[in-house]
């Protein structure tokens, strides 16, 4: 009886990759492509896109040609495949002429199951002829959103990839992306001529990522406390400016954190070296501008921290999405304050873009502020932005875990808005607070604001609480900041209704001094435990497993996760296999890795 595609696909998954079962749409996609169909795969980061073309590549005759935009990404994938015993190679500018010829010859001899190619290379006549000399198994177009000029990863060569379909109409194509927004998706279909391809759209939820947003107070201390909960883990800290990257990295190093910096202003060699260390070493914290991250396939990034607001929800989703690709618990943490809003609003106002574009950017910022200020489930809010409607609150974000208190702030808001109005809409939060609290302040007196009706009407809140109120008012559009970036606050259309008090206004209740002190005692921001929750009695074995992995990785000059992912080590820790057969049953231990590394890990496991 002939073996069905579905049986063979499962067998490859079990024996080559060592995984027990498919995830989500993987099986349907693999069967469709293995049978010769075209597919468009929309799946979040960490969803398991690679298998969707790697398994069909192993099931079909010929070599699968994978278009990939980044050298680092190709190298990673090829290394991982070689570890699994799959013949794979890449063609890109990192190879010298000799090495390139060798890869070409291996392709021509039919020795490769997968060939990764940079798009500009693939489009050369030389390469197209090479590929045409044998019938490829399939074309996989990875990071397909690079075809869209709205995304920030636009690669003009991607647009010419339709040539693949024209020259090789019989070869199935599979395009994959983790981009969640609809305009980009539509552009992919149009530009890559995939109108007839089957679409597989997964939920873009990343359930293993815990979202948290905290009010910015003393960012350096807050970051330090956050990192204390992630000791020894790999993570990314995003900052808006190069200078802040340098300062933050230096500060962390001073505090004993293994931190490195990355931004476009650095020397290229140093930048590449830092990236390499982040990929290869365990527990590096990368402090970076958003120039860092595209094509970082590192599966065990345990946290992404934002010290500044991202520009949009799309940016936030993409940047935080770099955490937890391996599916293990990860954290997305952001600290933000009114000054961030002022800075971003100023950027937009002063940019060269036309009015239309500015309006779009302002709307994107507002969506992000809504997310930052929401008292409801953050995941629901995030997914709703991308058009999904989750069934209920997630239970894995700050607002779900520790629900904030809402508070009828109608009267307080009226006091704040009248104070802005009475003082002429020319002052920032510091001054307004001094007036509201009736402080004995020289500037207040000099301006005669101590004689105004709003002087001293808001002594019931302390300065931090007022700051929180003002920030929420800006986020809600009841106040607006000046475009010059001085931080002065002005009324808006919406403020007038609020001043009349026609509708009650609910705000997130800002914690008072006593509550803040209590939160500070139990660590406050550091309330998280280590992401992977290794119990004290397991720690020694865990470290020994990681050491064994690090040694094997060093010997071969590959990142540790290429040997085994954390998820696989964790399964070893929990299940304690005591024989090669038991070890082979661990998820992520395929035949080849069992043969190569089985003894080494069994040695560790049986010693405990
Ligand atoms: P993506 O490219 O979608 O971001 P990857 O292909 O890198 O995701 O897969 C993410 C992680 O999930 C990898 O560690 C991969 O080995 C693992 N993975 C993928 N499919 C499965 C599966 N069916 N079972 C277990 N792990 C899987
Ligand atoms: Zn939630």
Coordinates of C-alpha atoms and ligand atoms in Angstrom, one line a residue:
X1 CA 0.0 0.0 0.0
X2 CA 1.5 3.4 -0.9
X3 CA 2.3 5.6 2.1
X4 CA 0.1 8.7 2.2
X5 CA 1.7 12.2 2.3
X6 CA 0.2 12.6 5.7
X7 CA 1.9 9.5 7.1
X8 CA 5.3 10.4 5.6
X9 CA 5.0 14.0 6.9
X10 CA 4.4 12.8 10.4
X11 CA 7.2 10.4 10.2
X12 CA 9.7 13.1 9.1
X13 CA 8.5 15.3 11.9
X14 CA 9.1 12.5 14.4
X15 CA 12.4 11.1 13.2
X16 CA 14.2 14.0 11.7
X17 CA 12.9 16.8 13.9
X18 CA 12.1 14.7 16.9
X19 CA 8.8 16.4 17.6
X20 CA 5.7 14.3 18.5
X21 CA 3.0 16.3 16.8
X22 CA 2.2 19.1 14.4
X23 CA 1.2 22.5 15.6
X24 CA -1.8 24.6 14.4
X25 CA -2.0 24.5 10.6
X26 CA 1.4 23.0 10.0
X27 CA 0.0 19.6 8.9
X28 CA -2.5 21.1 6.4
X29 CA 0.1 23.4 5.0
X30 CA 2.7 20.7 4.6
X31 CA 0.3 18.4 2.9
X32 CA -0.9 21.1 0.5
X33 CA 2.6 22.1 -0.5
X34 CA 4.0 18.6 -0.7
X35 CA 1.1 17.8 -3.1
X36 CA 2.2 20.7 -5.3
X37 CA -0.1 23.5 -4.2
X38 CA 0.8 27.2 -3.7
X39 CA 0.4 28.6 -0.2
X40 CA 0.4 31.9 1.6
X41 CA 1.2 31.3 5.3
X42 CA 0.5 34.0 7.9
X43 CA 1.7 32.8 11.2
X44 CA 3.2 34.7 14.2
X45 CA 6.8 34.6 15.1
X46 CA 7.6 31.3 16.8
X47 CA 4.5 29.7 15.2
X48 CA 6.7 27.2 13.3
X49 CA 6.9 28.5 9.8
X50 CA 10.1 26.8 8.9
X51 CA 8.8 23.3 9.1
X52 CA 6.0 24.3 6.6
X53 CA 8.6 24.3 3.8
X54 CA 11.3 22.1 5.2
X55 CA 9.1 19.0 5.5
X56 CA 7.7 19.4 2.0
X57 CA 11.3 19.8 0.8
X58 CA 12.1 16.4 2.3
X59 CA 9.0 14.8 0.9
X60 CA 9.4 16.0 -2.7
X61 CA 11.8 15.2 -5.4
X62 CA 14.6 17.8 -6.0
X63 CA 15.9 20.8 -4.0
X64 CA 13.8 23.3 -2.3
X65 CA 14.9 26.9 -3.1
X66 CA 14.4 29.2 -0.1
X67 CA 14.5 33.0 -0.6
X68 CA 15.6 34.6 2.5
X69 CA 16.5 38.3 3.0
X70 CA 19.2 38.1 5.6
X71 CA 22.6 36.3 5.7
X72 CA 22.4 35.7 9.5
X73 CA 19.0 34.0 9.1
X74 CA 20.2 31.7 6.3
X75 CA 23.3 30.7 8.2
X76 CA 21.2 29.9 11.3
X77 CA 18.7 27.8 9.3
X78 CA 21.4 25.9 7.4
X79 CA 23.3 25.1 10.6
X80 CA 20.2 23.9 12.3
X81 CA 19.4 21.6 9.3
X82 CA 22.9 20.2 9.2
X83 CA 22.5 19.3 12.8
X84 CA 19.4 17.3 11.9
X85 CA 21.3 15.5 9.2
X86 CA 19.6 17.4 6.3
X87 CA 21.8 18.4 3.4
X88 CA 21.4 22.2 3.1
X89 CA 23.5 25.1 1.9
X90 CA 23.2 28.8 1.2
X91 CA 24.3 31.2 -1.6
X92 CA 24.9 34.8 -0.6
X93 CA 27.6 37.4 -0.6
X94 CA 29.3 35.9 2.5
X95 CA 30.8 33.1 0.3
X96 CA 34.0 33.5 -1.7
X97 CA 34.0 32.4 -5.3
X98 CA 35.4 29.0 -4.6
X99 CA 32.8 28.2 -1.9
X100 CA 30.1 29.5 -4.1
X101 CA 31.1 27.2 -7.0
X102 CA 31.1 24.2 -4.6
X103 CA 27.5 24.9 -3.5
X104 CA 26.5 25.3 -7.1
X105 CA 28.0 22.0 -8.0
X106 CA 26.3 20.3 -5.1
X107 CA 23.0 21.7 -6.3
X108 CA 23.7 20.6 -9.9
X109 CA 24.5 17.1 -8.7
X110 CA 21.3 17.0 -6.8
X111 CA 22.9 16.6 -3.4
X112 CA 21.0 19.3 -1.6
X113 CA 17.6 19.1 -0.1
X114 CA 17.4 22.8 0.7
X115 CA 19.2 25.8 -0.9
X116 CA 18.9 29.2 0.8
X117 CA 19.4 32.1 -1.6
X118 CA 19.5 35.9 -1.1
X119 CA 16.9 37.5 -3.5
X120 CA 19.4 39.6 -5.4
X121 CA 21.5 36.5 -6.0
X122 CA 18.6 34.4 -7.1
X123 CA 17.5 37.0 -9.7
X124 CA 20.8 36.8 -11.6
X125 CA 20.8 34.9 -14.8
X126 CA 23.5 32.7 -13.6
X127 CA 21.5 31.6 -10.6
X128 CA 18.2 31.2 -12.6
X129 CA 20.0 28.9 -15.1
X130 CA 21.6 26.9 -12.3
X131 CA 18.2 26.4 -10.7
X132 CA 16.6 25.6 -14.1
X133 CA 19.0 22.8 -14.8
X134 CA 17.1 20.6 -12.3
X135 CA 13.5 20.8 -11.4
X136 CA 13.3 22.4 -7.9
X137 CA 11.1 20.8 -5.3
X138 CA 9.5 24.1 -4.4
X139 CA 10.1 27.8 -3.9
X140 CA 9.8 29.1 -0.4
X141 CA 9.7 32.9 0.0
X142 CA 10.5 33.7 3.6
X143 CA 9.8 37.1 5.2
X144 CA 7.4 37.7 2.3
X145 CA 6.4 41.1 3.8
X146 CA 9.7 42.4 2.4
X147 CA 7.8 42.9 -0.8
X148 CA 5.7 45.6 0.8
X149 CA 6.9 49.2 0.8
X150 CA 4.8 50.1 3.8
X151 CA 6.8 47.7 6.0
X152 CA 10.1 48.9 7.2
X153 CA 11.9 45.9 5.7
X154 CA 11.2 46.7 2.1
X155 CA 13.5 44.9 -0.3
X156 CA 12.9 46.0 -3.9
X157 CA 14.3 42.7 -5.3
X158 CA 11.4 40.9 -3.7
X159 CA 9.1 42.5 -6.3
X160 CA 10.9 40.7 -9.1
X161 CA 10.3 37.3 -7.6
X162 CA 7.3 36.8 -9.8
X163 CA 9.9 35.7 -12.3
X164 CA 10.0 32.4 -10.4
X165 CA 6.4 31.7 -11.3
X166 CA 6.9 32.8 -14.9
X167 CA 9.9 30.6 -15.5
X168 CA 8.9 27.7 -13.4
X169 CA 5.1 27.5 -13.5
X170 CA 5.0 23.9 -12.3
X171 CA 7.0 24.4 -9.2
X172 CA 4.9 25.1 -6.0
X173 CA 5.5 28.3 -4.1
X174 CA 5.0 29.0 -0.5
X175 CA 5.3 32.5 0.9
X176 CA 5.5 33.1 4.6
X177 CA 5.3 36.0 6.9
X178 CA 4.7 37.0 10.5
X179 CA 3.3 40.4 9.6
X180 CA -0.1 41.0 11.2
X181 CA -1.5 44.0 9.4
X182 CA -4.0 43.7 6.5
X183 CA -2.5 46.2 4.0
X184 CA 0.8 44.4 4.0
X185 CA -0.9 41.0 3.5
X186 CA -2.8 42.3 0.5
X187 CA 0.3 43.7 -1.0
X188 CA 2.0 40.3 -0.7
X189 CA -0.7 38.5 -2.6
X190 CA -0.8 41.1 -5.3
X191 CA 3.0 41.6 -5.7
X192 CA 3.9 38.0 -5.6
X193 CA 1.0 36.9 -7.8
X194 CA -0.4 34.6 -5.1
X195 CA -4.1 35.3 -5.8
X196 CA -4.8 31.6 -6.4
X197 CA -2.7 30.3 -3.5
X198 CA -4.4 28.7 -0.5
X199 CA -4.2 31.0 2.5
X200 CA -3.4 29.8 5.9
X201 CA -4.0 32.4 8.5
X202 CA -3.1 31.6 12.1
X203 CA -4.1 33.6 15.2
X204 CA -1.4 36.2 15.9
X205 CA -1.6 35.7 19.6
X206 CA 1.6 34.9 21.4
X207 CA 0.2 33.3 24.5
X208 CA 3.5 32.7 26.1
X209 CA 4.4 36.4 26.2
X210 CA 3.3 38.2 29.3
X211 CA 2.6 41.9 28.6
X212 CA 3.3 44.6 31.2
X213 CA 3.3 48.3 31.1
X214 CA 4.5 50.4 34.0
X215 CA 4.5 54.1 34.7
X216 CA 7.9 55.6 34.2
X217 CA 9.4 56.8 37.4
X218 CA 13.0 56.2 37.8
X219 CA 13.7 54.2 34.6
X220 CA 17.2 53.1 35.4
X221 CA 16.1 51.7 38.8
X222 CA 13.0 50.2 37.3
X223 CA 14.9 48.5 34.5
X224 CA 17.4 47.1 37.1
X225 CA 14.6 45.7 39.2
X226 CA 13.0 44.2 36.1
X227 CA 16.3 42.6 35.1
X228 CA 16.7 41.2 38.6
X229 CA 13.8 39.0 37.7
X230 CA 15.5 37.7 34.6
X231 CA 19.0 37.1 35.8
X232 CA 21.1 35.0 33.4
X233 CA 18.5 35.2 30.7
X234 CA 18.9 36.6 27.1
X235 CA 16.8 39.7 26.4
X236 CA 16.6 42.9 24.4
X237 CA 16.2 46.4 25.8
X238 CA 14.9 48.9 23.3
X239 CA 15.7 52.6 23.5
X240 CA 14.7 55.4 21.1
X241 CA 18.1 57.1 20.6
X242 CA 21.7 56.0 20.1
X243 CA 22.9 58.0 23.0
X244 CA 20.4 56.4 25.3
X245 CA 21.5 53.0 24.1
X246 CA 25.1 53.7 24.9
X247 CA 24.2 55.2 28.3
X248 CA 21.9 52.4 29.3
X249 CA 24.3 49.7 28.3
X250 CA 27.1 51.3 30.2
X251 CA 24.9 51.7 33.3
X252 CA 23.9 48.0 33.1
X253 CA 27.5 46.9 32.8
X254 CA 28.3 49.0 35.8
X255 CA 25.5 47.2 37.7
X256 CA 27.0 43.9 36.8
X257 CA 24.7 42.9 33.9
X258 CA 26.2 41.2 30.9
X259 CA 24.9 43.9 28.5
X260 CA 26.0 44.9 25.0
X261 CA 25.0 47.8 22.8
X262 CA 23.7 47.9 19.2
X263 CA 22.8 50.8 17.0
X264 CA 23.3 52.1 13.5
X265 CA 25.9 54.7 14.6
X266 CA 28.3 52.1 15.8
X267 CA 31.3 50.8 13.9
X268 CA 30.0 48.0 11.7
X269 CA 32.5 45.4 13.0
X270 CA 31.8 46.1 16.6
X271 CA 28.0 45.9 15.9
X272 CA 28.3 42.6 14.1
X273 CA 30.5 41.3 16.9
X274 CA 27.9 42.2 19.5
X275 CA 25.1 40.6 17.5
X276 CA 27.2 37.5 17.2
X277 CA 27.8 37.4 20.9
X278 CA 24.1 37.9 21.6
X279 CA 23.3 34.9 19.4
X280 CA 26.0 32.6 20.6
X281 CA 26.4 33.3 24.3
X282 CA 23.8 32.5 27.0
X283 CA 22.4 35.4 29.0
X284 CA 23.4 38.5 27.0
X285 CA 21.2 41.6 27.3
X286 CA 21.3 43.6 24.1
X287 CA 20.5 47.3 24.5
X288 CA 19.5 48.5 21.1
X289 CA 17.6 50.9 18.9
X290 CA 15.0 49.3 16.7
X291 CA 17.8 48.9 14.1
X292 CA 18.3 45.6 15.9
X293 CA 16.1 42.6 15.6
X294 CA 15.0 41.9 12.1
X295 CA 16.2 38.4 11.2
X296 CA 17.2 37.6 14.8
X297 CA 16.0 34.1 14.9
X298 CA 17.2 33.4 18.5
X299 CA 14.6 31.2 20.0
X300 CA 15.4 31.8 23.7
X301 CA 15.0 35.5 24.0
X302 CA 13.2 35.6 27.4
X303 CA 12.3 39.3 27.5
X304 CA 11.9 42.4 25.5
X305 CA 12.0 45.7 27.5
X306 CA 11.0 49.1 26.1
X307 CA 12.5 52.0 27.8
X308 CA 10.8 54.3 25.3
X309 CA 7.5 54.1 23.5
X310 CA 7.5 52.3 20.1
X311 CA 6.1 54.3 17.3
X312 CA 3.0 52.2 16.7
X313 CA 1.2 49.0 17.7
X314 CA 2.7 47.3 14.7
X315 CA 6.2 48.2 16.0
X316 CA 5.3 47.1 19.5
X317 CA 4.0 43.8 18.3
X318 CA 7.0 43.1 16.1
X319 CA 9.5 44.1 18.7
X320 CA 8.0 42.3 21.6
X321 CA 7.4 39.3 19.3
X322 CA 11.1 38.6 19.3
X323 CA 10.7 37.2 22.8
X324 CA 9.8 33.6 23.4
X325 CA 10.0 32.1 19.9
X326 CA 10.5 28.8 21.5
X327 CA 7.1 28.9 23.1
X328 CA 8.5 29.0 26.7
X329 CA 7.3 31.8 29.0
X330 CA 8.7 35.3 28.1
X331 CA 7.9 38.8 29.1
X332 CA 7.3 42.1 27.2
X333 CA 7.8 45.0 29.6
X334 CA 7.5 48.6 28.8
X335 CA 7.9 51.7 30.9
X336 CA 6.4 55.0 29.7
X337 CA 5.6 58.5 30.8
X338 CA 4.3 61.7 29.6
X339 CA 7.7 62.9 28.4
X340 CA 7.7 60.0 25.9
X341 CA 4.4 61.1 24.5
X342 CA 5.7 64.7 24.1
X343 CA 8.8 63.5 22.3
X344 CA 7.0 61.3 19.9
X345 CA 4.3 63.9 19.2
X346 CA 7.1 66.3 18.5
X347 CA 8.9 63.9 16.1
X348 CA 5.7 63.5 14.1
X349 CA 4.9 67.2 14.0
X350 CA 8.4 68.2 13.0
X351 CA 9.0 65.4 10.5
X352 CA 9.2 66.1 6.8
X353 CA 6.2 64.0 6.0
X354 CA 3.1 65.5 4.4
X355 CA -0.1 66.3 6.4
X356 CA -1.8 63.1 5.5
X357 CA 1.1 60.9 6.6
X358 CA 1.4 62.9 9.9
X359 CA -2.3 62.3 10.6
X360 CA -1.7 58.5 10.1
X361 CA 1.3 58.6 12.4
X362 CA -0.5 60.5 15.0
X363 CA -3.4 58.0 14.9
X364 CA -0.9 55.2 15.3
X365 CA 0.6 56.8 18.3
X366 CA -2.8 57.3 19.8
X367 CA -3.6 53.6 19.4
X368 CA -0.5 52.8 21.2
X369 CA -1.3 55.2 24.0
X370 CA -4.7 53.6 24.3
X371 CA -3.0 50.3 24.8
X372 CA -0.6 51.7 27.3
X373 CA -3.4 53.2 29.4
X374 CA -6.0 50.5 29.1
X375 CA -7.3 49.0 32.3
X376 CA -8.6 46.0 30.4
X377 CA -6.7 43.0 29.1
X378 CA -3.7 44.1 27.1
X379 CA -3.7 41.0 24.9
X380 CA -7.3 41.6 23.9
X381 CA -6.5 45.2 23.1
X382 CA -3.5 44.2 21.0
X383 CA -5.2 41.5 19.1
X384 CA -8.3 43.7 18.5
X385 CA -6.0 46.2 16.8
X386 CA -5.0 43.5 14.3
X387 CA -8.7 42.5 13.8
X388 CA -8.9 39.5 16.0
X389 CA -11.5 39.0 18.7
X390 CA -10.2 36.8 21.5
X391 CA -12.8 35.0 23.5
X392 CA -12.0 36.7 26.8
X393 CA -9.3 38.2 29.0
X394 CA -6.0 36.4 28.8
X395 CA -4.9 35.9 32.4
X396 CA -1.3 36.5 31.3
X397 CA -0.9 40.3 31.3
X398 CA -0.5 42.8 34.1
X399 CA -4.1 44.0 34.0
X400 CA -5.4 40.5 34.2
X401 CA -3.1 39.4 36.9
X402 CA -3.3 42.5 39.0
X403 CA -6.4 44.4 37.9
X404 CA -6.0 48.2 38.2
X405 CA -8.6 50.1 40.0
X406 CA -10.8 52.5 38.1
X407 CA -11.8 55.6 39.7
X408 CA -14.5 58.3 39.0
X409 CA -12.1 61.1 38.3
X410 CA -14.7 63.6 36.9
X411 CA -14.0 66.3 39.5
X412 CA -10.2 65.9 39.5
X413 CA -10.2 66.1 35.7
X414 CA -12.3 69.3 35.9
X415 CA -9.7 70.8 38.3
X416 CA -6.9 69.8 36.0
X417 CA -8.5 71.2 32.9
X418 CA -9.5 74.5 34.6
X419 CA -6.0 74.9 35.9
X420 CA -4.7 74.5 32.3
X421 CA -7.2 77.0 31.1
X422 CA -6.7 79.6 33.8
X423 CA -3.0 79.6 33.5
X424 CA -3.3 80.3 29.8
X425 CA -2.4 76.9 28.3
X426 CA 1.2 77.7 28.4
X427 CA 2.6 75.4 31.1
X428 CA 3.7 71.8 31.7
X429 CA 2.8 69.3 34.3
X430 CA 5.3 70.5 36.9
X431 CA 4.0 74.0 37.1
X432 CA 0.3 72.9 36.8
X433 CA 0.8 70.5 39.7
X434 CA 2.5 73.2 41.8
X435 CA -0.5 75.4 41.3
X436 CA -3.1 72.7 41.9
X437 CA -1.4 71.6 45.1
X438 CA -1.0 75.2 46.3
X439 CA 2.7 75.0 46.7
X440 CA 4.8 77.8 48.0
X441 CA 6.8 78.1 44.8
X442 CA 8.6 81.2 43.6
X443 CA 7.6 80.8 40.0
X444 CA 4.0 80.3 40.9
X445 CA 4.1 83.5 42.9
X446 CA 6.0 85.5 40.3
X447 CA 3.3 84.6 37.7
X448 CA 0.6 85.5 40.1
X449 CA -0.8 82.0 39.9
X450 CA -1.1 81.8 43.7
X451 CA -3.9 84.3 43.4
X452 CA -5.9 82.2 40.9
X453 CA -9.0 80.3 41.7
X454 CA -7.4 77.0 40.9
X455 CA -4.5 77.5 43.3
X456 CA -4.5 74.8 46.0
X457 CA -7.7 73.1 44.8
X458 CA -5.9 69.8 44.2
X459 CA -4.0 69.1 47.4
X460 CA -5.7 65.7 47.7
X461 CA -3.3 64.2 45.2
X462 CA 0.5 64.1 45.4
X463 CA 2.7 65.2 42.6
X464 CA 3.1 61.7 41.2
X465 CA -0.6 61.1 41.2
X466 CA -1.2 64.4 39.3
X467 CA 1.5 63.4 36.8
X468 CA -0.5 60.2 36.2
X469 CA -3.7 62.1 35.8
X470 CA -2.2 64.5 33.2
X471 CA -0.7 61.6 31.3
X472 CA -4.0 59.8 31.1
X473 CA -5.7 63.0 29.9
X474 CA -3.2 63.3 27.1
X475 CA -3.6 59.7 26.1
X476 CA -7.4 60.1 26.2
X477 CA -7.1 63.2 23.9
X478 CA -8.5 65.6 26.6
X479 CA -5.2 67.5 26.6
X480 CA -2.7 67.9 23.9
X481 CA 1.0 68.6 24.0
X482 CA 2.7 71.4 22.0
X483 CA 4.6 70.5 18.8
X484 CA 7.8 72.1 19.9
X485 CA 8.4 69.6 22.6
X486 CA 8.4 71.9 25.6
X487 CA 5.7 69.8 27.2
X488 CA 3.2 72.5 27.6
X489 CA -0.4 71.3 27.7
X490 CA -3.4 72.7 25.9
X491 CA -7.1 72.0 25.8
X492 CA -8.7 70.2 22.9
X493 CA -12.2 70.1 21.5
X494 CA -13.0 67.1 23.8
X495 CA -11.9 69.1 26.9
X496 CA -14.8 71.4 26.7
X497 CA -17.4 68.7 27.2
X498 CA -15.3 67.4 30.1
X499 CA -15.0 70.9 31.6
X500 CA -18.8 71.1 31.6
X501 CA -18.8 67.7 33.4
X502 CA -21.5 66.4 31.2
X503 CA -20.1 62.8 31.3
X504 CA -18.3 61.0 34.2
X505 CA -14.7 60.3 33.5
X506 CA -13.0 57.2 34.7
X507 CA -9.3 56.9 35.1
X508 CA -6.9 54.4 36.3
X509 CA -6.4 55.2 39.9
X510 CA -2.8 56.3 40.5
X511 CA -1.3 54.6 43.6
X512 CA -0.6 56.9 46.6
X513 CA 2.6 57.1 48.5
X514 CA 1.8 54.3 51.0
X515 CA 0.9 51.9 48.3
X516 CA 4.0 52.7 46.3
X517 CA 6.1 52.1 49.3
X518 CA 4.5 48.7 49.9
X519 CA 5.0 47.8 46.2
X520 CA 8.6 48.8 46.5
X521 CA 9.2 46.5 49.4
X522 CA 8.2 43.3 47.6
X523 CA 10.3 44.2 44.6
X524 CA 7.6 46.2 42.8
X525 CA 8.6 45.9 39.2
X526 CA 10.7 42.8 40.1
X527 CA 7.7 40.8 41.1
X528 CA 8.3 38.3 38.3
X529 CA 10.2 35.2 38.9
X530 CA 12.8 33.8 36.6
X531 CA 10.9 33.0 33.4
X532 CA 11.5 29.3 33.3
X533 CA 10.7 28.6 36.9
X534 CA 13.5 26.3 37.7
X535 CA 13.1 25.1 41.3
X536 CA 16.0 25.3 43.6
X537 CA 16.4 21.5 43.7
X538 CA 16.5 21.3 39.9
X539 CA 19.1 24.1 39.5
X540 CA 22.2 22.0 39.6
X541 CA 21.0 19.6 36.9
X542 CA 19.7 22.4 34.8
X543 CA 23.1 24.1 34.9
X544 CA 24.8 20.9 34.1
X545 CA 22.6 20.4 31.1
X546 CA 23.3 23.9 29.9
X547 CA 27.0 23.4 30.4
X548 CA 27.0 20.3 28.3
X549 CA 25.1 22.1 25.6
X550 CA 27.5 25.1 25.8
X551 CA 30.5 22.8 25.5
X552 CA 29.1 21.0 22.4
X553 CA 28.2 24.4 20.8
X554 CA 31.6 25.8 21.4
X555 CA 33.4 22.8 19.9
X556 CA 31.4 23.4 16.7
X557 CA 31.3 27.2 16.8
X558 CA 27.5 27.2 16.7
X559 CA 24.9 28.9 19.0
X560 CA 23.8 26.8 21.9
X561 CA 20.2 26.6 20.7
X562 CA 21.4 24.9 17.5
X563 CA 22.3 21.9 19.7
X564 CA 19.1 21.8 21.6
X565 CA 16.5 24.4 22.4
X566 CA 15.7 25.3 26.0
X567 CA 12.3 23.6 25.6
X568 CA 14.1 20.4 24.9
X569 CA 16.5 20.8 27.9
X570 CA 13.6 21.6 30.0
X571 CA 11.8 18.4 29.0
X572 CA 14.9 16.5 29.9
X573 CA 15.0 18.2 33.3
X574 CA 11.4 17.4 34.0
X575 CA 11.3 13.8 32.6
X576 CA 14.7 12.7 33.6
X577 CA 15.2 10.1 30.8
X578 CA 17.6 7.3 31.9
X579 CA 18.3 5.5 28.6
X580 CA 18.9 6.4 25.0
X581 CA 15.4 5.2 24.2
X582 CA 13.8 7.4 26.8
X583 CA 16.0 10.3 25.7
X584 CA 14.9 9.8 22.1
X585 CA 11.3 10.2 23.1
X586 CA 11.9 13.8 24.4
X587 CA 10.4 16.5 22.1
X588 CA 13.2 18.0 20.0
X589 CA 15.5 14.9 20.1
X590 CA 15.5 13.5 16.6
X591 CA 17.4 10.5 15.3
X592 CA 20.5 12.4 14.3
X593 CA 20.8 14.4 17.5
X594 CA 20.2 11.3 19.6
X595 CA 23.1 9.6 17.8
X596 CA 25.4 12.6 18.1
X597 CA 24.6 14.0 21.5
X598 CA 22.7 11.2 23.3
X599 CA 25.6 9.8 25.3
X600 CA 26.7 13.3 26.4
X601 CA 23.4 14.3 27.8
X602 CA 22.6 10.9 29.2
X603 CA 25.9 11.1 31.1
X604 CA 24.7 14.2 32.8
X605 CA 21.2 12.9 33.4
X606 CA 22.3 9.7 35.0
X607 CA 24.8 11.4 37.2
X608 CA 22.1 13.2 39.1
Ligands
LIG1 P1 8.8 30.9 13.0 O1 9.7 30.8 11.8 O2 7.4 30.8 12.6 O3 9.1 32.1 13.8 P2 10.2 28.6 13.7 O4 10.0 27.8 12.5 O5 11.5 29.1 14.0 O6 9.1 29.7 13.9 O7 9.7 27.7 15.0 C1 9.6 28.2 16.3 C2 10.0 27.1 17.3 O8 9.1 26.1 17.4 C3 11.3 26.4 16.9 O9 12.0 26.2 18.0 C4 10.8 25.1 16.3 O10 11.8 24.1 16.3 C5 9.6 24.8 17.2 N1 8.6 24.0 16.5 C6 8.1 24.2 15.3 N2 7.1 23.2 15.0 C7 7.1 22.5 16.1 C8 6.3 21.3 16.5 N3 5.4 20.8 15.6 N4 6.5 20.8 17.7 C9 7.4 21.3 18.5 N5 8.2 22.3 18.2 C10 8.0 22.9 17.1
LIG2 ZN1 -4.8 39.9 29.8

